[in-house]
Coordinates of C-alpha atoms in Angstrom, one line a residue:
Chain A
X927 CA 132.8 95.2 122.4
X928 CA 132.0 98.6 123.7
X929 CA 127.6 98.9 124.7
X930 CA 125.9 100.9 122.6
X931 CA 125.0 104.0 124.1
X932 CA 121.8 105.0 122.5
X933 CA 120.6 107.8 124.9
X934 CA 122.3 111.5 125.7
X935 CA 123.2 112.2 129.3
X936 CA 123.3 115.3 131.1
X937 CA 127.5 115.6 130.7
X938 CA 127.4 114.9 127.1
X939 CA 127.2 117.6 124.5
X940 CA 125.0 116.9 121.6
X941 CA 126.9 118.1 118.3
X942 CA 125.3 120.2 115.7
X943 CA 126.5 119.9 112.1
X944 CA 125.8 121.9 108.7
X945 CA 126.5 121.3 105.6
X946 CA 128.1 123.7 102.5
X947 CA 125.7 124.8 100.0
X948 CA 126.8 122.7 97.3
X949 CA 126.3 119.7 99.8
X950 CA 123.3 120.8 100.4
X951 CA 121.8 120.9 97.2
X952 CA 123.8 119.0 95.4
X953 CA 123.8 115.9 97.3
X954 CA 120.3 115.5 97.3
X955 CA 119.8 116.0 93.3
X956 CA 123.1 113.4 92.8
X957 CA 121.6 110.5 94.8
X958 CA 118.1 111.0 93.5
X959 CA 118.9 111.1 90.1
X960 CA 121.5 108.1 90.7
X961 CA 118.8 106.5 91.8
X962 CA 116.6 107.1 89.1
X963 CA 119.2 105.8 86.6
X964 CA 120.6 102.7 88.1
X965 CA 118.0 100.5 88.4
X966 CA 118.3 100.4 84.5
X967 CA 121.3 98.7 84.8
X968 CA 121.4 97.5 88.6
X969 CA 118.0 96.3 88.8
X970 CA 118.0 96.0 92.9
X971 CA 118.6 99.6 93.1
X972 CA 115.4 100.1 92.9
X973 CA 114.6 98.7 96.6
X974 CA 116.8 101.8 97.9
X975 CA 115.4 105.0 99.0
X976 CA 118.3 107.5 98.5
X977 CA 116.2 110.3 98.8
X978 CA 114.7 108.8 102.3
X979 CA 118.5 107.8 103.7
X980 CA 119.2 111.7 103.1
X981 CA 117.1 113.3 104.9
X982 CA 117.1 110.6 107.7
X983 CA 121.1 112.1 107.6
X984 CA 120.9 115.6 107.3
X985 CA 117.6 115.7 109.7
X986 CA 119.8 114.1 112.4
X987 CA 123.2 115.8 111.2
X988 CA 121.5 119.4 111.6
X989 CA 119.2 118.6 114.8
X990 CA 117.0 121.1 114.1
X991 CA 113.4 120.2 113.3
X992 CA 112.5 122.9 111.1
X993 CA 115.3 122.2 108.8
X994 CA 114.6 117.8 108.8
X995 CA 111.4 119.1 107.9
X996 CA 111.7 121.5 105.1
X997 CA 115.0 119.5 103.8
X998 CA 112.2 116.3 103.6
X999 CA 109.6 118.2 101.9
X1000 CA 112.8 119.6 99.4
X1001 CA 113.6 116.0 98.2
X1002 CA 110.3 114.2 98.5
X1003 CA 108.9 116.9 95.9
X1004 CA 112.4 116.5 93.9
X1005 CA 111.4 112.1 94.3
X1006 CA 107.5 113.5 93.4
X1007 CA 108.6 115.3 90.0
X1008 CA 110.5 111.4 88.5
X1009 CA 107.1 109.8 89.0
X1010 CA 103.8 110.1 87.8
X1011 CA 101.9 110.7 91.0
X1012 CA 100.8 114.0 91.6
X1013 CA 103.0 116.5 93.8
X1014 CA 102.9 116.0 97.4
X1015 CA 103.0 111.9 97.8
X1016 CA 106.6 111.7 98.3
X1017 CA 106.8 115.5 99.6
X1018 CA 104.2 114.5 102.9
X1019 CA 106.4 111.5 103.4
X1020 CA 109.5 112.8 104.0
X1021 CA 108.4 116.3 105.6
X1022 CA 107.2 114.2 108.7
X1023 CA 110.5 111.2 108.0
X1024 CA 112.7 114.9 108.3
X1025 CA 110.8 116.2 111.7
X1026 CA 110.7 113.4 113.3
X1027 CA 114.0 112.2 112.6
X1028 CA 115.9 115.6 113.9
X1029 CA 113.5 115.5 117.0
X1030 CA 115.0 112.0 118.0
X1031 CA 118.2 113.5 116.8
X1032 CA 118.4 116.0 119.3
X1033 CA 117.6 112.9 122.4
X1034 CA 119.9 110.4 121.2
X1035 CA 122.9 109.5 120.0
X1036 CA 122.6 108.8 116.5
X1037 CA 126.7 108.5 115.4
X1038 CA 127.1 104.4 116.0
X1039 CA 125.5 102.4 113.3
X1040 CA 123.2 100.3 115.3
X1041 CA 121.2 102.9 116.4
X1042 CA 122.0 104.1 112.7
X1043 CA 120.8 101.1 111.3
X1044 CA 117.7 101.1 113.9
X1045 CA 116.9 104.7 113.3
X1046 CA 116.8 104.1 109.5
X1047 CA 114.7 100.6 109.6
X1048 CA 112.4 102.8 111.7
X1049 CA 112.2 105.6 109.7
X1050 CA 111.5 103.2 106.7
X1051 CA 109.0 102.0 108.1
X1052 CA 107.0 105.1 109.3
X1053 CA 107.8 106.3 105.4
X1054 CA 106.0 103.7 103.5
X1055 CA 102.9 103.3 106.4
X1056 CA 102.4 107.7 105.3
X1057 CA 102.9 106.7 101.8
X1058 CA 100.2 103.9 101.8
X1059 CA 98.0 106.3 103.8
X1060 CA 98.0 108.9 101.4
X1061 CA 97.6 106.5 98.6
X1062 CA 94.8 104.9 99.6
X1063 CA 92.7 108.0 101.7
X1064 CA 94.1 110.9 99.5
X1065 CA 94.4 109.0 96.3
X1066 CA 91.5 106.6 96.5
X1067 CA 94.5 104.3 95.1
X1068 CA 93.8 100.1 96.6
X1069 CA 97.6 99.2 97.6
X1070 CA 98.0 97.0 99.8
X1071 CA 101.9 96.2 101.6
X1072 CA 103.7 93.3 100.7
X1073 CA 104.9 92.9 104.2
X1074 CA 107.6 90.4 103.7
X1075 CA 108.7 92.5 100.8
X1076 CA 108.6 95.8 103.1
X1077 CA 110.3 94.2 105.5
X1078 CA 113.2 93.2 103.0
X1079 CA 113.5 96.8 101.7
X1080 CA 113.8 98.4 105.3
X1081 CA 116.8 95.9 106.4
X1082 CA 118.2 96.8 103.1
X1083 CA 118.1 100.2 103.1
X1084 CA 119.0 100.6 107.1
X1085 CA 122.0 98.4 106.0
X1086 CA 122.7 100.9 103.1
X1087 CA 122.1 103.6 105.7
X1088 CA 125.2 102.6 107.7
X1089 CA 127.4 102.5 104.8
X1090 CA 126.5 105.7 103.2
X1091 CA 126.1 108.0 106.8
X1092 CA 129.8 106.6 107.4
X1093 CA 130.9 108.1 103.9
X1094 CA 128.8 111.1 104.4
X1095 CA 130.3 111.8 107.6
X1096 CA 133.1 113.6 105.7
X1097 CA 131.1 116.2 104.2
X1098 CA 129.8 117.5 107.7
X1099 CA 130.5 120.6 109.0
X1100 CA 130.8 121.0 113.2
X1101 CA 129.1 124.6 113.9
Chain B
X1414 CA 102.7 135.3 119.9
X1415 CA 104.5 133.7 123.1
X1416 CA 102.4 130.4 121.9
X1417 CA 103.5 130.5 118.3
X1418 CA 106.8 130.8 119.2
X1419 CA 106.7 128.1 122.0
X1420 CA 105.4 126.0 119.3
X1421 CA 106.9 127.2 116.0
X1422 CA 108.6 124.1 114.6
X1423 CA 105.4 122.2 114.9
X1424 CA 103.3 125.0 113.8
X1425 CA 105.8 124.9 110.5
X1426 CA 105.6 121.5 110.3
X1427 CA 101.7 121.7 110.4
X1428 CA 101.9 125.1 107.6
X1429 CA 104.4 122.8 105.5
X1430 CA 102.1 119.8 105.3
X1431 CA 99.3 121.9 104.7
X1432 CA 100.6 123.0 102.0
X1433 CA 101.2 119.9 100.6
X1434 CA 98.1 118.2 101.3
X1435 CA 96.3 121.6 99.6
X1436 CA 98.7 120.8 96.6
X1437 CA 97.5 117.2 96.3
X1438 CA 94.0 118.0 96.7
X1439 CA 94.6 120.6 93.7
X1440 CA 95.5 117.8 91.4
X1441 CA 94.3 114.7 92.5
X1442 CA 91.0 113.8 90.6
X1443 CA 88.9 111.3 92.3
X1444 CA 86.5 108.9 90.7
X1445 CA 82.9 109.3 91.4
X1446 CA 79.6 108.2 90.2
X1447 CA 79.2 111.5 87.4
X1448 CA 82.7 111.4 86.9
X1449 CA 86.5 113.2 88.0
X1450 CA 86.1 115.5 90.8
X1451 CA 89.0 117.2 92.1
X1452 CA 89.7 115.7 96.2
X1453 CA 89.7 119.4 97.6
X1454 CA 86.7 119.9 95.8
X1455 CA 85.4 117.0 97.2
X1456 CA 87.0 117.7 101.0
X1457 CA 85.2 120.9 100.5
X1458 CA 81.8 119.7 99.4
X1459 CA 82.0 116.7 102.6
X1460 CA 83.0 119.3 104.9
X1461 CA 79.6 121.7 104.1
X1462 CA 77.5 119.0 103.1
X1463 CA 76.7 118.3 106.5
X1464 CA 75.6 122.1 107.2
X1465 CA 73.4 121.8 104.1
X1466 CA 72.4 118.5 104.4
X1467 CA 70.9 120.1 107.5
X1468 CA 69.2 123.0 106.4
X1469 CA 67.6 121.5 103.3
X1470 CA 66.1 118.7 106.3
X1471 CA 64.5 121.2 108.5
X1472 CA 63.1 122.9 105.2
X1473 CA 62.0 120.0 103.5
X1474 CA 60.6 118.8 107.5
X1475 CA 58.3 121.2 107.4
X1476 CA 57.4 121.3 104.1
X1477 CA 56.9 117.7 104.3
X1478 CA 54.3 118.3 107.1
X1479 CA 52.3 120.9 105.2
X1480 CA 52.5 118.5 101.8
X1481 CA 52.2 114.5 103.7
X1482 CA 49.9 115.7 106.0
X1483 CA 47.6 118.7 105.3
X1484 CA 47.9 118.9 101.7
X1485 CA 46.9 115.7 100.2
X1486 CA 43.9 116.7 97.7
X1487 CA 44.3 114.3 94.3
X1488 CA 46.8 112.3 95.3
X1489 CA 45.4 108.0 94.3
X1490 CA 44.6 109.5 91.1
X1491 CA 48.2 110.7 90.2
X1492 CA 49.3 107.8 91.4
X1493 CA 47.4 106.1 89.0
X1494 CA 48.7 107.8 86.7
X1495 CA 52.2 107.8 87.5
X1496 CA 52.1 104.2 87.5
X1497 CA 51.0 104.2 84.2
X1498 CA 53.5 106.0 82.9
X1499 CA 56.1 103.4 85.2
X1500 CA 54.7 100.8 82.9
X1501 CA 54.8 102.1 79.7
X1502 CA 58.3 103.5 80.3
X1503 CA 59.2 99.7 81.2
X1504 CA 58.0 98.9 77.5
X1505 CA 60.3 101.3 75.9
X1506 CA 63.0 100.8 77.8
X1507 CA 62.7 97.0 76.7
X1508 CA 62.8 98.2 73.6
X1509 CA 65.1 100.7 73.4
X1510 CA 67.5 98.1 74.7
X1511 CA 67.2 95.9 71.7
X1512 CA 67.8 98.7 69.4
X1513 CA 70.9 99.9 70.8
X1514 CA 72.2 95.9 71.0
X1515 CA 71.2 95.3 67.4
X1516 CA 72.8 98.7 66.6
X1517 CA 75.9 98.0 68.5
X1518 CA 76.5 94.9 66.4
X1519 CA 75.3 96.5 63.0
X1520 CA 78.2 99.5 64.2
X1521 CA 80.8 96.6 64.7
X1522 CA 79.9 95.0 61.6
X1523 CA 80.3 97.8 59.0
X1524 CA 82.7 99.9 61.3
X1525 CA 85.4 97.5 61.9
X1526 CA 89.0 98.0 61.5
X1527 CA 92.2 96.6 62.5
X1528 CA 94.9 98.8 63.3
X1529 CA 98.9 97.6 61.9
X1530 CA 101.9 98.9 63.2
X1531 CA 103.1 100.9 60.3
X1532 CA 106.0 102.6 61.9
X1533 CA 108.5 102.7 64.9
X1534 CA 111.3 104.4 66.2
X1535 CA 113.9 102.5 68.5
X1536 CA 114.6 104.1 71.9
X1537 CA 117.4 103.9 74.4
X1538 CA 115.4 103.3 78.2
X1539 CA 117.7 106.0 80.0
X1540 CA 116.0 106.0 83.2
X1541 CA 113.4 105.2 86.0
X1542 CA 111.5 106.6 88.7
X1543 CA 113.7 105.5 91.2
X1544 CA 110.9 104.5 93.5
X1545 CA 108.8 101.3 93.3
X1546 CA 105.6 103.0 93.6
X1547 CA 105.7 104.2 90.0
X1548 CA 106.6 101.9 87.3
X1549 CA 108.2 104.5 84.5
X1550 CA 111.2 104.9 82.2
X1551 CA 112.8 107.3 80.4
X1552 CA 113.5 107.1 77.2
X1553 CA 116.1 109.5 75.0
X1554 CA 113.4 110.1 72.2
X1555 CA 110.7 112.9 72.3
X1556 CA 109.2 115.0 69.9
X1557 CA 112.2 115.6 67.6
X1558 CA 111.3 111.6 66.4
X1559 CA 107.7 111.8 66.1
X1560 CA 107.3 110.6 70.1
X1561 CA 103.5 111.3 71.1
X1562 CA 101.5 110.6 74.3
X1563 CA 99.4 107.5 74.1
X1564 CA 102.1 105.9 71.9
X1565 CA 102.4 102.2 72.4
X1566 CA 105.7 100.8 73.7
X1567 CA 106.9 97.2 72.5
X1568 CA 110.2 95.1 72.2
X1569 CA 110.4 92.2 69.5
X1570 CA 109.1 90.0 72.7
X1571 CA 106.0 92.1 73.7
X1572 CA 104.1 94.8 74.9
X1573 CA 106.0 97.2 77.1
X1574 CA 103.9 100.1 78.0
X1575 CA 102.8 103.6 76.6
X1576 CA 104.1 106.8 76.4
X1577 CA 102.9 108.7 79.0
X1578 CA 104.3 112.3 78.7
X1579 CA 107.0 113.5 76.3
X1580 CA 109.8 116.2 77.7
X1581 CA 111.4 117.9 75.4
X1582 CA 112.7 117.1 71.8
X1583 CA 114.8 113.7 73.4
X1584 CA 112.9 112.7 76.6
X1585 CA 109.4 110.7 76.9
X1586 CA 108.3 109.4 79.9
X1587 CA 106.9 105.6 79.4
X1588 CA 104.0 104.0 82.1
X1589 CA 104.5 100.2 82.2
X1590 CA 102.3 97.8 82.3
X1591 CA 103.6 96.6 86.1
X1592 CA 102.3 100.2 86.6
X1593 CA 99.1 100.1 88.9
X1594 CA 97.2 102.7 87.1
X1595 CA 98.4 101.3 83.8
X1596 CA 95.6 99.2 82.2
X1597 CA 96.0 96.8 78.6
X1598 CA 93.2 95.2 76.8
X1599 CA 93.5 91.5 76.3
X1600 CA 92.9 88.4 75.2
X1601 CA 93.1 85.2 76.4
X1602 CA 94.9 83.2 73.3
X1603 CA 93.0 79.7 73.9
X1604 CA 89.7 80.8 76.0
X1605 CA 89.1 84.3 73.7
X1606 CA 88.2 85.7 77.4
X1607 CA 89.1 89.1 77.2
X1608 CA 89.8 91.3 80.4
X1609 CA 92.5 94.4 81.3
X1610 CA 96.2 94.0 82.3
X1611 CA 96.6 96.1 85.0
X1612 CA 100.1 95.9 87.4
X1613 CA 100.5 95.7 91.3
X1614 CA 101.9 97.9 94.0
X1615 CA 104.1 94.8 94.3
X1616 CA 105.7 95.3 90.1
X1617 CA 103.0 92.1 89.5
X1618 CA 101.3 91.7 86.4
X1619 CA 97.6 90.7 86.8
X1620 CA 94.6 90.1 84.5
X1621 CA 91.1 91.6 86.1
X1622 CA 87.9 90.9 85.3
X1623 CA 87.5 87.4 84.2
X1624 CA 84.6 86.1 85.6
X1625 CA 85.0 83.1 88.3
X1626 CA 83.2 80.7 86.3
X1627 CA 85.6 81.0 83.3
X1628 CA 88.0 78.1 82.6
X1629 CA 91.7 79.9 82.9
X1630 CA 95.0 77.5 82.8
X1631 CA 98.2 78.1 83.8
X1632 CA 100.4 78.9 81.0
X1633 CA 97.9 80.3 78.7
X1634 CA 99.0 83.4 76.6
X1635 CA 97.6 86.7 76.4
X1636 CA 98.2 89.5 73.5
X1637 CA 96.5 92.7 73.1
X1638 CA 92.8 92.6 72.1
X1639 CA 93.0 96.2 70.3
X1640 CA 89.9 97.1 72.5
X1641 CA 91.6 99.8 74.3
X1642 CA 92.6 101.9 70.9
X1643 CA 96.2 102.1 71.9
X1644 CA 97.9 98.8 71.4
X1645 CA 97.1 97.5 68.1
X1646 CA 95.3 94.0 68.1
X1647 CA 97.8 90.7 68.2
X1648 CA 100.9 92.0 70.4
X1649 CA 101.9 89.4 73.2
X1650 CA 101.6 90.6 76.6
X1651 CA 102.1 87.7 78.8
X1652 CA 101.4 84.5 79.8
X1653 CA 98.9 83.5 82.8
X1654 CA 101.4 81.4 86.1
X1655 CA 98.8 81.4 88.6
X1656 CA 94.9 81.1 88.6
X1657 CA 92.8 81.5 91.7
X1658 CA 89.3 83.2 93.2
X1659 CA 89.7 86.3 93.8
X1660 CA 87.1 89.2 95.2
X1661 CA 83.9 90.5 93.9
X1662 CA 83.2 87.0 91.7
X1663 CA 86.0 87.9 89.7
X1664 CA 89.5 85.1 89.1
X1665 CA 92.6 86.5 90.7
X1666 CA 95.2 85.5 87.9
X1667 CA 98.8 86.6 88.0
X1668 CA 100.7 86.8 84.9
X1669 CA 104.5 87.0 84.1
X1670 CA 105.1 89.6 81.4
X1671 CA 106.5 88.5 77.8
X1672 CA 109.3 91.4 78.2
X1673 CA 111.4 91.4 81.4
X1674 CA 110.4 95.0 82.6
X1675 CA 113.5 94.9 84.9
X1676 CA 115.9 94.7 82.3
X1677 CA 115.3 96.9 79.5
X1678 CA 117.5 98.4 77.6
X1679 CA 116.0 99.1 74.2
X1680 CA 112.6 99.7 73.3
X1681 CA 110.4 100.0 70.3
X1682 CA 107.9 103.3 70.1
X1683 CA 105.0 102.5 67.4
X1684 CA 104.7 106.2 66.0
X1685 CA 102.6 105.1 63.4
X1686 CA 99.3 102.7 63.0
X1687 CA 97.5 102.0 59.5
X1688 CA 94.0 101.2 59.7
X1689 CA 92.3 98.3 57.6
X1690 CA 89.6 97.2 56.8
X1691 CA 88.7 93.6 57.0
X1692 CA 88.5 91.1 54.0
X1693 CA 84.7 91.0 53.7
X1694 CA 85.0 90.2 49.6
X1695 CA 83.4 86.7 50.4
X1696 CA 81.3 87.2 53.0
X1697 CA 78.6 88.9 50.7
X1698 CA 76.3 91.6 51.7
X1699 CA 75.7 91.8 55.3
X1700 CA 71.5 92.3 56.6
X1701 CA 70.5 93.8 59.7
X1702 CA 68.2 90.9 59.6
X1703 CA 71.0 88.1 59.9
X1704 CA 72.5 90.2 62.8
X1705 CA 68.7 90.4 64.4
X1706 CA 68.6 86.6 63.8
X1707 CA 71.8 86.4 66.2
X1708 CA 69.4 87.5 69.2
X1709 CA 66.9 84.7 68.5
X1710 CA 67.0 80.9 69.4
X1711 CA 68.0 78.3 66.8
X1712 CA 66.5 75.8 65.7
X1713 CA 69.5 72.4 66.2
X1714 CA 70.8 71.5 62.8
X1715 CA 70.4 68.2 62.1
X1716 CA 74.0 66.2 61.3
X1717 CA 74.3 66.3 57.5
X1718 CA 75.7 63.1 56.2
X1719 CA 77.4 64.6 53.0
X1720 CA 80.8 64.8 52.5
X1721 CA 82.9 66.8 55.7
X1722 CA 83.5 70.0 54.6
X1723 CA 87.1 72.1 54.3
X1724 CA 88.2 73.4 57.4
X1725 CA 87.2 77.1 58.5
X1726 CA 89.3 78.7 56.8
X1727 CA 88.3 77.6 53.5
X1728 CA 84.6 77.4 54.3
X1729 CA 82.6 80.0 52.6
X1730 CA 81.8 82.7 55.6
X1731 CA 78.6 83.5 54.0
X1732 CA 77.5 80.0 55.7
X1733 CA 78.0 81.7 59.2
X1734 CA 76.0 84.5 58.2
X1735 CA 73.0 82.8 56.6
X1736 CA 72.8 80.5 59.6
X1737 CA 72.6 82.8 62.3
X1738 CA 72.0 80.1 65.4
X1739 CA 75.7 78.7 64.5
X1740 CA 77.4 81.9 64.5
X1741 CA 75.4 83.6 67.1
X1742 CA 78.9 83.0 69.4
X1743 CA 81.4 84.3 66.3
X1744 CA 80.9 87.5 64.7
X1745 CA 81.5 87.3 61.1
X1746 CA 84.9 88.9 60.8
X1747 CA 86.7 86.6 63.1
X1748 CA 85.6 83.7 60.5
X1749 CA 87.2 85.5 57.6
X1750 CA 90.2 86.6 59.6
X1751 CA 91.3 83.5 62.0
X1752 CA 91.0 80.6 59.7
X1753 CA 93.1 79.2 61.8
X1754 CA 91.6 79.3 65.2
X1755 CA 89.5 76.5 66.7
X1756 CA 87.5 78.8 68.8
X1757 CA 86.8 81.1 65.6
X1758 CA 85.4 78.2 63.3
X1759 CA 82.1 77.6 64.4
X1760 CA 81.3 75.8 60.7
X1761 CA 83.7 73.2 61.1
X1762 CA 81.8 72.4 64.3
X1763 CA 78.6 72.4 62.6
X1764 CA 80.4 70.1 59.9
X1765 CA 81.3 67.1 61.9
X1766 CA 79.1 64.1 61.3
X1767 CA 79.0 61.8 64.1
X1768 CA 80.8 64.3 67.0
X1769 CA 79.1 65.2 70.1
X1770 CA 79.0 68.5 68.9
X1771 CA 77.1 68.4 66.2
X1772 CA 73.5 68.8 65.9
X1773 CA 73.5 70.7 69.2
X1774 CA 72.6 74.0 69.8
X1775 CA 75.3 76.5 69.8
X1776 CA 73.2 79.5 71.5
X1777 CA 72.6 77.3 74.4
X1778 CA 76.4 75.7 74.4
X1779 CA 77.9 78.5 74.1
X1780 CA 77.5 81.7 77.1
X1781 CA 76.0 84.6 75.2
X1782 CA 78.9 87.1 76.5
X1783 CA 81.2 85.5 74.5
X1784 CA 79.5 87.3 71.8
X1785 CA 80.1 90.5 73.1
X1786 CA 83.5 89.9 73.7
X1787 CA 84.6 88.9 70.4
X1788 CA 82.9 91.4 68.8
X1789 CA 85.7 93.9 67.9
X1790 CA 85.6 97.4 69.6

């Protein structure tokens, strides 16, 4: 079984990757709005964060912080206009889930699905701690995290992460 | 300029969530003593206060050294005279009190109405909010069938939510009760207790503001009290699976929805409520003095050893009027409307020869809140 090399060295080249326009905005409006119908039917959709996953992918994908960042804000606003929450909850989130996620894009290597898997339970994580934050010191709102319940979600959704990075794979474009 | 551009993706990260957080502030309202404020409103007033908070010190310092200290000619006798005032405000506060109770009751009385679902449309759920933060449907009927905001949303098994905003001639967006800014009136089915359904970040339902001292079982049902003008009175909401103390002397009690939020399909949209009157033909004409009586302690009825009377429903609801220390816990219109009901059938208490309830004194057995919280809305 081959280690998994989570770190860049000096020899290796750290690939850069766009995506076509209609990737670019389509993707993002297809997997939010999938996930905004299937739990209807498929109640345990509703633990996965599509709109998280994808801009964990194109944040690390692209490498470039100021494009995780704005593609974040892009989606979390798109997440932000299916609830009831004013604009912005959603939006903060995944601004600083899409910067931070290109910046450890750029220093490791984020193409085997451990550090997938890690990178997205981390991420997760980080998402629902800014979410809580602005609920309760923005919002005035009392929530309080179901911890086991978090923790079931992330393992869920860095598990979906692997899976759907893989697919996605095929849409990238090497610049 | 060689700065900004040494730090430019963190200075655009900073402008972008600036932005956001400005945008948030805009909207977001938050609760405060003399009402809504908007947050950047608020981040705005925190922010100077403390500059103001300053000047109006030093200003008031050394006014406060001219007026404590130099200027203190007549002082003892407007004190005096202030605390007369302090007294005789004390009086008509007292008494302003008991008028506003007694109207309060004299409103319910002649003002009361139940609402009846009169009409509904059935709706297809095509859609959530795909987070769990926000507990919301879709549904595929809007304005085109008569959808309005504030609409209450049912199935045949219970209460569902309410419309929250309507898009369009064939899209409403519906809050659920699991919703944590959602909020139901209810009633406890056994107790009467009445508190608000509220949800859970977690997707729980829970029932707030039941007092720790109440007497709340497991299993116990709860339908909409009609108290908060959007749910008309009766519908189920959903029975009580877990009891415990909670914070601020109030019972932590968990509830598991009569509709299974996670699987709806098809929902009902009341679009249309009748008002009615109650069935007061029997009750005869009401007097401010019987209600006024309510306040005031009876005297214990002594057990009658004549025949037992019909049950509650059949007894004559004048009776409960004209002896105002039986039905000080019951307001008249539950007598005449729940026949039924144990809890609403204070006469059949009274009527019991020979039971450890009779002959004693119902203001004193029963806690005077219950009043109030019977007393419709």
């Amino acid at each position: 079984m081959r280690a998994m090399n989570l770190s860049y060295t000096s020899n290796e080249q750290v690939e850069v990757y766009r995506f076509s326009w209609p990737v670019s905005v389509g993707l993002p409006l297809l997997l939010v709005g999938l996930q905004a119908f299937l739990p209807v039917r498929l109640h345990f959709f509703r633990v996965f964060d599509f709109g998280l996953l994808l801009t964990i992918f194109f944040a690390v994908s692209r490498r470039s912080q100021v494009s995780g960042l704005l593609t974040g804000a892009v989606i979390g606003l798109l997440q932000d206009c299916l609830t009831h929450t004013p604009f912005g909850v959603f939006g903060i989130a995944k601004t600083l889930v899409g910067y931070g996620a290109s910046s450890i894009g750029i220093r490791i290597d984020v193409e085997n699905p451990g550090s997938r898997f890690l990178l997205a339970f981390f991420f997760y994580g980080i998402h629902q701690a800014v979410f809580v934050a602005i609920e309760r010191e923005l919002m005035g709102q009392s929530i309080h995290l179901n911890l086991g319940h978090e923790a079931g979600a992330a393992v869920a959704n860095s598990l979906m992460a692997v899976f759907l990075f893989a697919a996605l794979n095929r849409l990238k474009i090497r610049d | 300029m060689n700065l900004f551009s040494r730090h430019k993706n963190t200075v655009i990260l900073a402008a972008v969530l600036l932005a956001q957080f400005l945008a948030l502030a805009v909207q977001v309202k938050r609760q405060t003593a003399e009402g809504p404020v908007r947050v950047i409103r608020l981040i705005a007033v925190t922010t100077l206060a403390p500059f103001e908070r300053m000047m109006i010190y030093t200003g008031e310092g050394v006014r406060g050294i001219w007026t404590n200290y130099i200027y203190l000619r007549g002082v003892r006798s407007e004190n005096d005279r202030l605390k007369d005032d302090a007294e005789r405000m004390k009086l008509d506060r007292l008494r302003e009190q008991e008028d506003a109770r007694q109207a309060r009751r004299l409103q319910a009385l002649l003002q009361f109405k139940e609402r009846w679902i009169d009409a509904t449309v059935a709706a297809q759920v095509v859609g959530t909010s795909g987070t769990e933060s926000s507990r919301l449907i879709y549904l595929d009927k809007g304005t085109a069938d008569g959808i309005k905001p504030d609409m209450p949303v049912i199935t045949p098994d219970g209460v569902v939510g309410k419309v929250l905003a309507v898009f369009g001639d064939h899209s409403s967006q519906v809050l659920m009760i699991n919703d944590p800014t959602s909020g139901v009136g209810a009633t406890l089915v056994t107790s009467r207790l009445q508190g608000i359904v509220k949800g859970t970040p977690t997707g729980e339902v829970q029932l707030n503001y039941i007092m720790g001292d109440e007497n709340v079982l497991p299993g116990e049902s709860l339908v909409t009290s009609g108290g908060d003008r959007v749910f008309p009175k009766g519908l189920p909401i959903a029975t009580v699976t877990k009891v415990s103390m909670g914070r601020n002397l109030f019972l932590d009690i968990r509830l598991k929805p009569a509709v299974d939020l996670n699987r709806l399909e098809e929902v009902l949209v009341i679009t249309s409520q009748k008002a009615r009157e109650p069935d007061t033909a029997g009750l005869g004409p009401i007097r401010a003095s019987d209600i006024l009586a309510q306040h005031l302690p009876g005297v214990p009825q002594a057990p009658t050893t004549g025949p037992v009377q019909s049950p509650a429903g059949a007894a004559p609801a004048s009776t409960a009027v004209a002896q105002p220390s039986h039905a000080s816990t019951v307001p008249v219109q539950s007598v005449a409307q729940k026949p039924a009901s144990p809890k609403t059938a204070p006469t059949a208490d009274v009527a019991k020869p020979g039971t450890a309830e009779a002959g004693k004194p119902k203001v004193a057995a029963a806690p005077k809140p219950k009043a109030e919280r019977v007393a419709p809305q």
